[in-house]
Amino acid sequence: MKLAGRMERLGTESAFEVLAKAKALEASGREIVHLEIGEPDFDTPAHVAAAAQQALDKGHTHYVPAPGIPELRTAVTDFLERTGRLHTSPDRVLITPGAKPIMFFTIMALCEEGDEVLYPDPGFPMYASIAAFAGATPVPVPLREENGFVIDPEELASLVTPRTKLLILNSPHNPCGSASTPEQLEAIAEIAIRHDLVVLSDEVYWALRYDGDHHSVLDIDGMAERTILLDGWSKTFAMTGWRLGFGVFPSALVEPITRLVINSVSCTSAFSQHAAIAALEGPWDDVDTMLDAFRERREVIVSGLNAVPGVSCVEPGGAFYAFPNITELGMSAATLADRLLEEAGVACLPGTSFGAYGEGHLRFSYANSVENIQRALAAFKDLTS
C-alpha cells in the first residue's frame, strides 16, 4: 500500500520506542530502571478521580461542545487569573484530548509550504515533525549549554526571514529543564512584534519550577493577540493518561481551530472534563507534594551525575529532566543510551532524540524514586569507569 508523501515528513517520539524496548527486556527477566518516559510517577489526586466517577454516575458520557464544556472553559480562565498567569475570557479557551492537538492544530491552521517555523533544538520532537508534516520548513533555534539552554535573542533574530511564520517557545523546557527569564522574554517579544510572528508558548511544565516564579512571553504587553498558550493537566496533576489539554488562542484563531477539532476528534470526553474542573478548583497539596519530591530527586540525580568522571550536568530550573553533558566519555549520545539500556539496565534518551543540537547529552527523567535513581547512577558509573 503506497502511503501519501507527507507521511515521510512525519516523525515520532522516541521516548515511547525506548519504553517499548525496555518493557520487552523486562518481559525477558531483566531489571530496568525507567528514566526515559516523561510523566509523573504519582497517582492522579483522589478528588480528581472521584469527580470523574461522579460525572460517570450522572451520565456525562455523551457528546459535548467541540471547544469544551462552558464550565471548564470558565474554570481555566479563573485558574489562569488566580495563579497570576493570564487574564483572558472563556471564549478564547479550547479544550482538547491532550496538549499535543493544540500544537498540531495551531501549526496546521497557520503554516503551509514556503513558511518557516522556528523551534528550540534540543526540543520536543513533535515541533519539527508537525511543522514538516504541514509542508512548512522547521528551522532549529539552538539551545546552547554555555547559554543555560535558553534561546539567545540575538541568534534568534539572525534566523528570522521574510518566510518565518511561527515561533515556538517552551519553558520550563523539555529536555533541558531550563526556564526563561523576563529579560530574555522581553527581547524575544520585541523580535516577534517587529517581524509580526505568531508565537506558540508551550507551558505544560509551568507548575514544576524550583527557583522563583514562572515567566511567560504572555507577561509582555502586546503579546496576547499573537500568542497561543499551550497547557494541560498531564504534568501538573499527574494526569497523562486522561488526555486533557487546553489552549488559549487569539480571537481570530478560535473559530478555525474549533473547526479542526470538529473535523478530527469531535470533542474531548465529557466525564474527563468534569475531572479537569476538580483539578483546577481543588486543593493544591498533591501538586506541592509532587514538586517537593522532584526537588529532592533533582538534587540526587544532578549531584550523582556530576560525580561520574567525564560527565557534567547543569541544574535544571524546572520540569523533571536532567540533561548531562557526556562528550568527554568519547561516545555518541545514541551509543551511550543504547549501552546503558542493554548493559546497565538503565532506560534513558539520547539528546539527539530532541534534535541535532542535543548531541553530546542524555536526557534522564527523574520521575522515579530516589532509590531507583541511585541504582541508575551506580550502574552508569560502573559502565563508564
JSON list of N, CA, C and O in Angstrom, two decimals, residues 296-341:
[
{"chain": "A", "resi": 296, "resn": "GLU", "atom": "N", "xyz": [13.83, 17.04, 45.61]},
{"chain": "A", "resi": 296, "resn": "GLU", "atom": "CA", "xyz": [14.78, 16.13, 46.25]},
{"chain": "A", "resi": 296, "resn": "GLU", "atom": "C", "xyz": [15.47, 15.25, 45.21]},
{"chain": "A", "resi": 296, "resn": "GLU", "atom": "O", "xyz": [16.70, 15.06, 45.25]},
{"chain": "A", "resi": 297, "resn": "ARG", "atom": "N", "xyz": [14.70, 14.74, 44.27]},
{"chain": "A", "resi": 297, "resn": "ARG", "atom": "CA", "xyz": [15.28, 13.88, 43.24]},
{"chain": "A", "resi": 297, "resn": "ARG", "atom": "C", "xyz": [16.24, 14.65, 42.34]},
{"chain": "A", "resi": 297, "resn": "ARG", "atom": "O", "xyz": [17.26, 14.10, 41.89]},
{"chain": "A", "resi": 298, "resn": "ARG", "atom": "N", "xyz": [15.91, 15.91, 42.07]},
{"chain": "A", "resi": 298, "resn": "ARG", "atom": "CA", "xyz": [16.81, 16.75, 41.27]},
{"chain": "A", "resi": 298, "resn": "ARG", "atom": "C", "xyz": [18.18, 16.82, 41.92]},
{"chain": "A", "resi": 298, "resn": "ARG", "atom": "O", "xyz": [19.21, 16.69, 41.24]},
{"chain": "A", "resi": 299, "resn": "GLU", "atom": "N", "xyz": [18.20, 17.05, 43.22]},
{"chain": "A", "resi": 299, "resn": "GLU", "atom": "CA", "xyz": [19.48, 17.13, 43.94]},
{"chain": "A", "resi": 299, "resn": "GLU", "atom": "C", "xyz": [20.25, 15.82, 43.83]},
{"chain": "A", "resi": 299, "resn": "GLU", "atom": "O", "xyz": [21.47, 15.81, 43.60]},
{"chain": "A", "resi": 300, "resn": "VAL", "atom": "N", "xyz": [19.54, 14.70, 43.99]},
{"chain": "A", "resi": 300, "resn": "VAL", "atom": "CA", "xyz": [20.20, 13.39, 43.95]},
{"chain": "A", "resi": 300, "resn": "VAL", "atom": "C", "xyz": [20.79, 13.13, 42.57]},
{"chain": "A", "resi": 300, "resn": "VAL", "atom": "O", "xyz": [21.96, 12.73, 42.44]},
{"chain": "A", "resi": 301, "resn": "ILE", "atom": "N", "xyz": [20.00, 13.36, 41.51]},
{"chain": "A", "resi": 301, "resn": "ILE", "atom": "CA", "xyz": [20.48, 12.99, 40.18]},
{"chain": "A", "resi": 301, "resn": "ILE", "atom": "C", "xyz": [21.55, 13.96, 39.66]},
{"chain": "A", "resi": 301, "resn": "ILE", "atom": "O", "xyz": [22.54, 13.55, 39.05]},
{"chain": "A", "resi": 302, "resn": "VAL", "atom": "N", "xyz": [21.39, 15.25, 39.93]},
{"chain": "A", "resi": 302, "resn": "VAL", "atom": "CA", "xyz": [22.38, 16.21, 39.44]},
{"chain": "A", "resi": 302, "resn": "VAL", "atom": "C", "xyz": [23.71, 16.01, 40.14]},
{"chain": "A", "resi": 302, "resn": "VAL", "atom": "O", "xyz": [24.78, 15.96, 39.50]},
{"chain": "A", "resi": 303, "resn": "SER", "atom": "N", "xyz": [23.68, 15.87, 41.47]},
{"chain": "A", "resi": 303, "resn": "SER", "atom": "CA", "xyz": [24.94, 15.65, 42.19]},
{"chain": "A", "resi": 303, "resn": "SER", "atom": "C", "xyz": [25.56, 14.31, 41.80]},
{"chain": "A", "resi": 303, "resn": "SER", "atom": "O", "xyz": [26.78, 14.20, 41.66]},
{"chain": "A", "resi": 304, "resn": "GLY", "atom": "N", "xyz": [24.71, 13.30, 41.60]},
{"chain": "A", "resi": 304, "resn": "GLY", "atom": "CA", "xyz": [25.22, 11.99, 41.20]},
{"chain": "A", "resi": 304, "resn": "GLY", "atom": "C", "xyz": [25.85, 11.99, 39.82]},
{"chain": "A", "resi": 304, "resn": "GLY", "atom": "O", "xyz": [26.90, 11.38, 39.60]},
{"chain": "A", "resi": 305, "resn": "LEU", "atom": "N", "xyz": [25.23, 12.68, 38.87]},
{"chain": "A", "resi": 305, "resn": "LEU", "atom": "CA", "xyz": [25.80, 12.76, 37.53]},
{"chain": "A", "resi": 305, "resn": "LEU", "atom": "C", "xyz": [27.11, 13.54, 37.53]},
{"chain": "A", "resi": 305, "resn": "LEU", "atom": "O", "xyz": [28.07, 13.16, 36.84]},
{"chain": "A", "resi": 306, "resn": "ASN", "atom": "N", "xyz": [27.16, 14.60, 38.30]},
{"chain": "A", "resi": 306, "resn": "ASN", "atom": "CA", "xyz": [28.39, 15.39, 38.36]},
{"chain": "A", "resi": 306, "resn": "ASN", "atom": "C", "xyz": [29.53, 14.64, 39.04]},
{"chain": "A", "resi": 306, "resn": "ASN", "atom": "O", "xyz": [30.70, 15.03, 38.92]},
{"chain": "A", "resi": 307, "resn": "ALA", "atom": "N", "xyz": [29.20, 13.56, 39.75]},
{"chain": "A", "resi": 307, "resn": "ALA", "atom": "CA", "xyz": [30.22, 12.74, 40.40]},
{"chain": "A", "resi": 307, "resn": "ALA", "atom": "C", "xyz": [30.76, 11.65, 39.47]},
{"chain": "A", "resi": 307, "resn": "ALA", "atom": "O", "xyz": [31.71, 10.95, 39.83]},
{"chain": "A", "resi": 308, "resn": "VAL", "atom": "N", "xyz": [30.16, 11.48, 38.30]},
{"chain": "A", "resi": 308, "resn": "VAL", "atom": "CA", "xyz": [30.64, 10.50, 37.33]},
{"chain": "A", "resi": 308, "resn": "VAL", "atom": "C", "xyz": [31.77, 11.12, 36.52]},
{"chain": "A", "resi": 308, "resn": "VAL", "atom": "O", "xyz": [31.57, 12.17, 35.89]},
{"chain": "A", "resi": 309, "resn": "PRO", "atom": "N", "xyz": [32.95, 10.53, 36.51]},
{"chain": "A", "resi": 309, "resn": "PRO", "atom": "CA", "xyz": [34.07, 11.10, 35.74]},
{"chain": "A", "resi": 309, "resn": "PRO", "atom": "C", "xyz": [33.70, 11.27, 34.26]},
{"chain": "A", "resi": 309, "resn": "PRO", "atom": "O", "xyz": [33.13, 10.37, 33.64]},
{"chain": "A", "resi": 310, "resn": "GLY", "atom": "N", "xyz": [33.98, 12.45, 33.72]},
{"chain": "A", "resi": 310, "resn": "GLY", "atom": "CA", "xyz": [33.70, 12.73, 32.32]},
{"chain": "A", "resi": 310, "resn": "GLY", "atom": "C", "xyz": [32.30, 13.23, 32.05]},
{"chain": "A", "resi": 310, "resn": "GLY", "atom": "O", "xyz": [31.93, 13.46, 30.90]},
{"chain": "A", "resi": 311, "resn": "VAL", "atom": "N", "xyz": [31.49, 13.40, 33.11]},
{"chain": "A", "resi": 311, "resn": "VAL", "atom": "CA", "xyz": [30.11, 13.85, 32.95]},
{"chain": "A", "resi": 311, "resn": "VAL", "atom": "C", "xyz": [29.91, 15.14, 33.75]},
{"chain": "A", "resi": 311, "resn": "VAL", "atom": "O", "xyz": [30.43, 15.29, 34.85]},
{"chain": "A", "resi": 312, "resn": "SER", "atom": "N", "xyz": [29.17, 16.08, 33.17]},
{"chain": "A", "resi": 312, "resn": "SER", "atom": "CA", "xyz": [28.79, 17.29, 33.89]},
{"chain": "A", "resi": 312, "resn": "SER", "atom": "C", "xyz": [27.31, 17.56, 33.63]},
{"chain": "A", "resi": 312, "resn": "SER", "atom": "O", "xyz": [26.79, 17.25, 32.55]},
{"chain": "A", "resi": 313, "resn": "CYS", "atom": "N", "xyz": [26.63, 18.13, 34.63]},
{"chain": "A", "resi": 313, "resn": "CYS", "atom": "CA", "xyz": [25.19, 18.33, 34.49]},
{"chain": "A", "resi": 313, "resn": "CYS", "atom": "C", "xyz": [24.80, 19.67, 35.09]},
{"chain": "A", "resi": 313, "resn": "CYS", "atom": "O", "xyz": [25.06, 19.94, 36.28]},
{"chain": "A", "resi": 314, "resn": "VAL", "atom": "N", "xyz": [24.16, 20.51, 34.29]},
{"chain": "A", "resi": 314, "resn": "VAL", "atom": "CA", "xyz": [23.61, 21.78, 34.75]},
{"chain": "A", "resi": 314, "resn": "VAL", "atom": "C", "xyz": [22.35, 21.49, 35.56]},
{"chain": "A", "resi": 314, "resn": "VAL", "atom": "O", "xyz": [21.54, 20.64, 35.19]},
{"chain": "A", "resi": 315, "resn": "GLU", "atom": "N", "xyz": [22.17, 22.22, 36.66]},
{"chain": "A", "resi": 315, "resn": "GLU", "atom": "CA", "xyz": [20.97, 22.02, 37.47]},
{"chain": "A", "resi": 315, "resn": "GLU", "atom": "C", "xyz": [19.75, 22.59, 36.76]},
{"chain": "A", "resi": 315, "resn": "GLU", "atom": "O", "xyz": [19.73, 23.77, 36.42]},
{"chain": "A", "resi": 316, "resn": "PRO", "atom": "N", "xyz": [18.72, 21.77, 36.52]},
{"chain": "A", "resi": 316, "resn": "PRO", "atom": "CA", "xyz": [17.52, 22.27, 35.84]},
{"chain": "A", "resi": 316, "resn": "PRO", "atom": "C", "xyz": [16.71, 23.18, 36.75]},
{"chain": "A", "resi": 316, "resn": "PRO", "atom": "O", "xyz": [16.63, 22.96, 37.95]},
{"chain": "A", "resi": 317, "resn": "GLY", "atom": "N", "xyz": [16.07, 24.18, 36.14]},
{"chain": "A", "resi": 317, "resn": "GLY", "atom": "CA", "xyz": [15.24, 25.11, 36.89]},
{"chain": "A", "resi": 317, "resn": "GLY", "atom": "C", "xyz": [13.79, 24.70, 36.94]},
{"chain": "A", "resi": 317, "resn": "GLY", "atom": "O", "xyz": [13.01, 25.27, 37.71]},
{"chain": "A", "resi": 318, "resn": "GLY", "atom": "N", "xyz": [13.41, 23.72, 36.12]},
{"chain": "A", "resi": 318, "resn": "GLY", "atom": "CA", "xyz": [12.02, 23.29, 36.08]},
{"chain": "A", "resi": 318, "resn": "GLY", "atom": "C", "xyz": [11.88, 21.95, 35.40]},
{"chain": "A", "resi": 318, "resn": "GLY", "atom": "O", "xyz": [12.85, 21.33, 34.97]},
{"chain": "A", "resi": 319, "resn": "ALA", "atom": "N", "xyz": [10.63, 21.48, 35.29]},
{"chain": "A", "resi": 319, "resn": "ALA", "atom": "CA", "xyz": [10.30, 20.16, 34.73]},
{"chain": "A", "resi": 319, "resn": "ALA", "atom": "C", "xyz": [10.92, 19.07, 35.61]},
{"chain": "A", "resi": 319, "resn": "ALA", "atom": "O", "xyz": [11.20, 19.29, 36.78]},
{"chain": "A", "resi": 320, "resn": "PHE", "atom": "N", "xyz": [11.16, 17.88, 35.04]},
{"chain": "A", "resi": 320, "resn": "PHE", "atom": "CA", "xyz": [11.77, 16.80, 35.83]},
{"chain": "A", "resi": 320, "resn": "PHE", "atom": "C", "xyz": [12.77, 16.03, 34.98]},
{"chain": "A", "resi": 320, "resn": "PHE", "atom": "O", "xyz": [12.79, 14.80, 34.95]},
{"chain": "A", "resi": 321, "resn": "TYR", "atom": "N", "xyz": [13.64, 16.80, 34.29]},
{"chain": "A", "resi": 321, "resn": "TYR", "atom": "CA", "xyz": [14.64, 16.20, 33.42]},
{"chain": "A", "resi": 321, "resn": "TYR", "atom": "C", "xyz": [16.03, 16.72, 33.76]},
{"chain": "A", "resi": 321, "resn": "TYR", "atom": "O", "xyz": [16.22, 17.93, 34.00]},
{"chain": "A", "resi": 322, "resn": "ALA", "atom": "N", "xyz": [17.00, 15.81, 33.76]},
{"chain": "A", "resi": 322, "resn": "ALA", "atom": "CA", "xyz": [18.41, 16.17, 33.80]},
{"chain": "A", "resi": 322, "resn": "ALA", "atom": "C", "xyz": [18.99, 15.94, 32.41]},
{"chain": "A", "resi": 322, "resn": "ALA", "atom": "O", "xyz": [18.63, 14.96, 31.74]},
{"chain": "A", "resi": 323, "resn": "PHE", "atom": "N", "xyz": [19.88, 16.85, 32.00]},
{"chain": "A", "resi": 323, "resn": "PHE", "atom": "CA", "xyz": [20.40, 16.80, 30.62]},
{"chain": "A", "resi": 323, "resn": "PHE", "atom": "C", "xyz": [21.93, 16.88, 30.66]},
{"chain": "A", "resi": 323, "resn": "PHE", "atom": "O", "xyz": [22.53, 17.90, 30.31]},
{"chain": "A", "resi": 324, "resn": "PRO", "atom": "N", "xyz": [22.57, 15.80, 31.14]},
{"chain": "A", "resi": 324, "resn": "PRO", "atom": "CA", "xyz": [24.02, 15.86, 31.34]},
{"chain": "A", "resi": 324, "resn": "PRO", "atom": "C", "xyz": [24.81, 15.88, 30.04]},
{"chain": "A", "resi": 324, "resn": "PRO", "atom": "O", "xyz": [24.41, 15.29, 29.03]},
{"chain": "A", "resi": 325, "resn": "ASN", "atom": "N", "xyz": [25.98, 16.51, 30.12]},
{"chain": "A", "resi": 325, "resn": "ASN", "atom": "CA", "xyz": [26.94, 16.55, 29.02]},
{"chain": "A", "resi": 325, "resn": "ASN", "atom": "C", "xyz": [27.86, 15.33, 29.16]},
{"chain": "A", "resi": 325, "resn": "ASN", "atom": "O", "xyz": [28.50, 15.14, 30.20]},
{"chain": "A", "resi": 326, "resn": "ILE", "atom": "N", "xyz": [27.91, 14.50, 28.10]},
{"chain": "A", "resi": 326, "resn": "ILE", "atom": "CA", "xyz": [28.70, 13.27, 28.16]},
{"chain": "A", "resi": 326, "resn": "ILE", "atom": "C", "xyz": [29.79, 13.25, 27.08]},
{"chain": "A", "resi": 326, "resn": "ILE", "atom": "O", "xyz": [30.34, 12.18, 26.77]},
{"chain": "A", "resi": 327, "resn": "THR", "atom": "N", "xyz": [30.14, 14.41, 26.55]},
{"chain": "A", "resi": 327, "resn": "THR", "atom": "CA", "xyz": [31.08, 14.45, 25.42]},
{"chain": "A", "resi": 327, "resn": "THR", "atom": "C", "xyz": [32.45, 13.87, 25.79]},
{"chain": "A", "resi": 327, "resn": "THR", "atom": "O", "xyz": [33.12, 13.26, 24.95]},
{"chain": "A", "resi": 328, "resn": "GLU", "atom": "N", "xyz": [32.88, 14.07, 27.04]},
{"chain": "A", "resi": 328, "resn": "GLU", "atom": "CA", "xyz": [34.21, 13.59, 27.44]},
{"chain": "A", "resi": 328, "resn": "GLU", "atom": "C", "xyz": [34.29, 12.07, 27.51]},
{"chain": "A", "resi": 328, "resn": "GLU", "atom": "O", "xyz": [35.39, 11.51, 27.59]},
{"chain": "A", "resi": 329, "resn": "LEU", "atom": "N", "xyz": [33.17, 11.40, 27.48]},
{"chain": "A", "resi": 329, "resn": "LEU", "atom": "CA", "xyz": [33.18, 9.94, 27.53]},
{"chain": "A", "resi": 329, "resn": "LEU", "atom": "C", "xyz": [33.54, 9.32, 26.18]},
{"chain": "A", "resi": 329, "resn": "LEU", "atom": "O", "xyz": [33.78, 8.11, 26.10]},
{"chain": "A", "resi": 330, "resn": "GLY", "atom": "N", "xyz": [33.55, 10.12, 25.11]},
{"chain": "A", "resi": 330, "resn": "GLY", "atom": "CA", "xyz": [34.02, 9.64, 23.81]},
{"chain": "A", "resi": 330, "resn": "GLY", "atom": "C", "xyz": [33.05, 8.76, 23.06]},
{"chain": "A", "resi": 330, "resn": "GLY", "atom": "O", "xyz": [33.45, 8.03, 22.15]},
{"chain": "A", "resi": 331, "resn": "MET", "atom": "N", "xyz": [31.77, 8.81, 23.43]},
{"chain": "A", "resi": 331, "resn": "MET", "atom": "CA", "xyz": [30.73, 8.05, 22.72]},
{"chain": "A", "resi": 331, "resn": "MET", "atom": "C", "xyz": [29.64, 8.99, 22.26]},
{"chain": "A", "resi": 331, "resn": "MET", "atom": "O", "xyz": [29.39, 10.02, 22.91]},
{"chain": "A", "resi": 332, "resn": "SER", "atom": "N", "xyz": [28.99, 8.65, 21.17]},
{"chain": "A", "resi": 332, "resn": "SER", "atom": "CA", "xyz": [27.82, 9.42, 20.77]},
{"chain": "A", "resi": 332, "resn": "SER", "atom": "C", "xyz": [26.71, 9.22, 21.79]},
{"chain": "A", "resi": 332, "resn": "SER", "atom": "O", "xyz": [26.70, 8.23, 22.53]},
{"chain": "A", "resi": 333, "resn": "ALA", "atom": "N", "xyz": [25.78, 10.15, 21.82]},
{"chain": "A", "resi": 333, "resn": "ALA", "atom": "CA", "xyz": [24.66, 10.05, 22.75]},
{"chain": "A", "resi": 333, "resn": "ALA", "atom": "C", "xyz": [23.86, 8.78, 22.49]},
{"chain": "A", "resi": 333, "resn": "ALA", "atom": "O", "xyz": [23.46, 8.08, 23.44]},
{"chain": "A", "resi": 334, "resn": "ALA", "atom": "N", "xyz": [23.62, 8.45, 21.22]},
{"chain": "A", "resi": 334, "resn": "ALA", "atom": "CA", "xyz": [22.82, 7.27, 20.90]},
{"chain": "A", "resi": 334, "resn": "ALA", "atom": "C", "xyz": [23.52, 5.99, 21.33]},
{"chain": "A", "resi": 334, "resn": "ALA", "atom": "O", "xyz": [22.90, 5.06, 21.87]},
{"chain": "A", "resi": 335, "resn": "THR", "atom": "N", "xyz": [24.85, 5.93, 21.12]},
{"chain": "A", "resi": 335, "resn": "THR", "atom": "CA", "xyz": [25.61, 4.74, 21.52]},
{"chain": "A", "resi": 335, "resn": "THR", "atom": "C", "xyz": [25.57, 4.54, 23.02]},
{"chain": "A", "resi": 335, "resn": "THR", "atom": "O", "xyz": [25.33, 3.42, 23.51]},
{"chain": "A", "resi": 336, "resn": "LEU", "atom": "N", "xyz": [25.78, 5.62, 23.77]},
{"chain": "A", "resi": 336, "resn": "LEU", "atom": "CA", "xyz": [25.79, 5.50, 25.22]},
{"chain": "A", "resi": 336, "resn": "LEU", "atom": "C", "xyz": [24.40, 5.15, 25.75]},
{"chain": "A", "resi": 336, "resn": "LEU", "atom": "O", "xyz": [24.27, 4.31, 26.67]},
{"chain": "A", "resi": 337, "resn": "ALA", "atom": "N", "xyz": [23.36, 5.75, 25.20]},
{"chain": "A", "resi": 337, "resn": "ALA", "atom": "CA", "xyz": [22.00, 5.43, 25.64]},
{"chain": "A", "resi": 337, "resn": "ALA", "atom": "C", "xyz": [21.68, 3.96, 25.39]},
{"chain": "A", "resi": 337, "resn": "ALA", "atom": "O", "xyz": [21.08, 3.28, 26.24]},
{"chain": "A", "resi": 338, "resn": "ASP", "atom": "N", "xyz": [22.09, 3.45, 24.23]},
{"chain": "A", "resi": 338, "resn": "ASP", "atom": "CA", "xyz": [21.87, 2.03, 23.93]},
{"chain": "A", "resi": 338, "resn": "ASP", "atom": "C", "xyz": [22.63, 1.13, 24.90]},
{"chain": "A", "resi": 338, "resn": "ASP", "atom": "O", "xyz": [22.09, 0.12, 25.40]},
{"chain": "A", "resi": 339, "resn": "ARG", "atom": "N", "xyz": [23.87, 1.49, 25.20]},
{"chain": "A", "resi": 339, "resn": "ARG", "atom": "CA", "xyz": [24.66, 0.67, 26.12]},
{"chain": "A", "resi": 339, "resn": "ARG", "atom": "C", "xyz": [24.10, 0.71, 27.54]},
{"chain": "A", "resi": 339, "resn": "ARG", "atom": "O", "xyz": [24.11, -0.30, 28.25]},
{"chain": "A", "resi": 340, "resn": "LEU", "atom": "N", "xyz": [23.62, 1.87, 27.94]},
{"chain": "A", "resi": 340, "resn": "LEU", "atom": "CA", "xyz": [23.03, 1.96, 29.27]},
{"chain": "A", "resi": 340, "resn": "LEU", "atom": "C", "xyz": [21.82, 1.03, 29.41]},
{"chain": "A", "resi": 340, "resn": "LEU", "atom": "O", "xyz": [21.64, 0.40, 30.44]},
{"chain": "A", "resi": 341, "resn": "LEU", "atom": "N", "xyz": [21.02, 0.96, 28.36]},
{"chain": "A", "resi": 341, "resn": "LEU", "atom": "CA", "xyz": [19.86, 0.09, 28.42]},
{"chain": "A", "resi": 341, "resn": "LEU", "atom": "C", "xyz": [20.26, -1.38, 28.35]},
{"chain": "A", "resi": 341, "resn": "LEU", "atom": "O", "xyz": [19.85, -2.19, 29.19]}
]
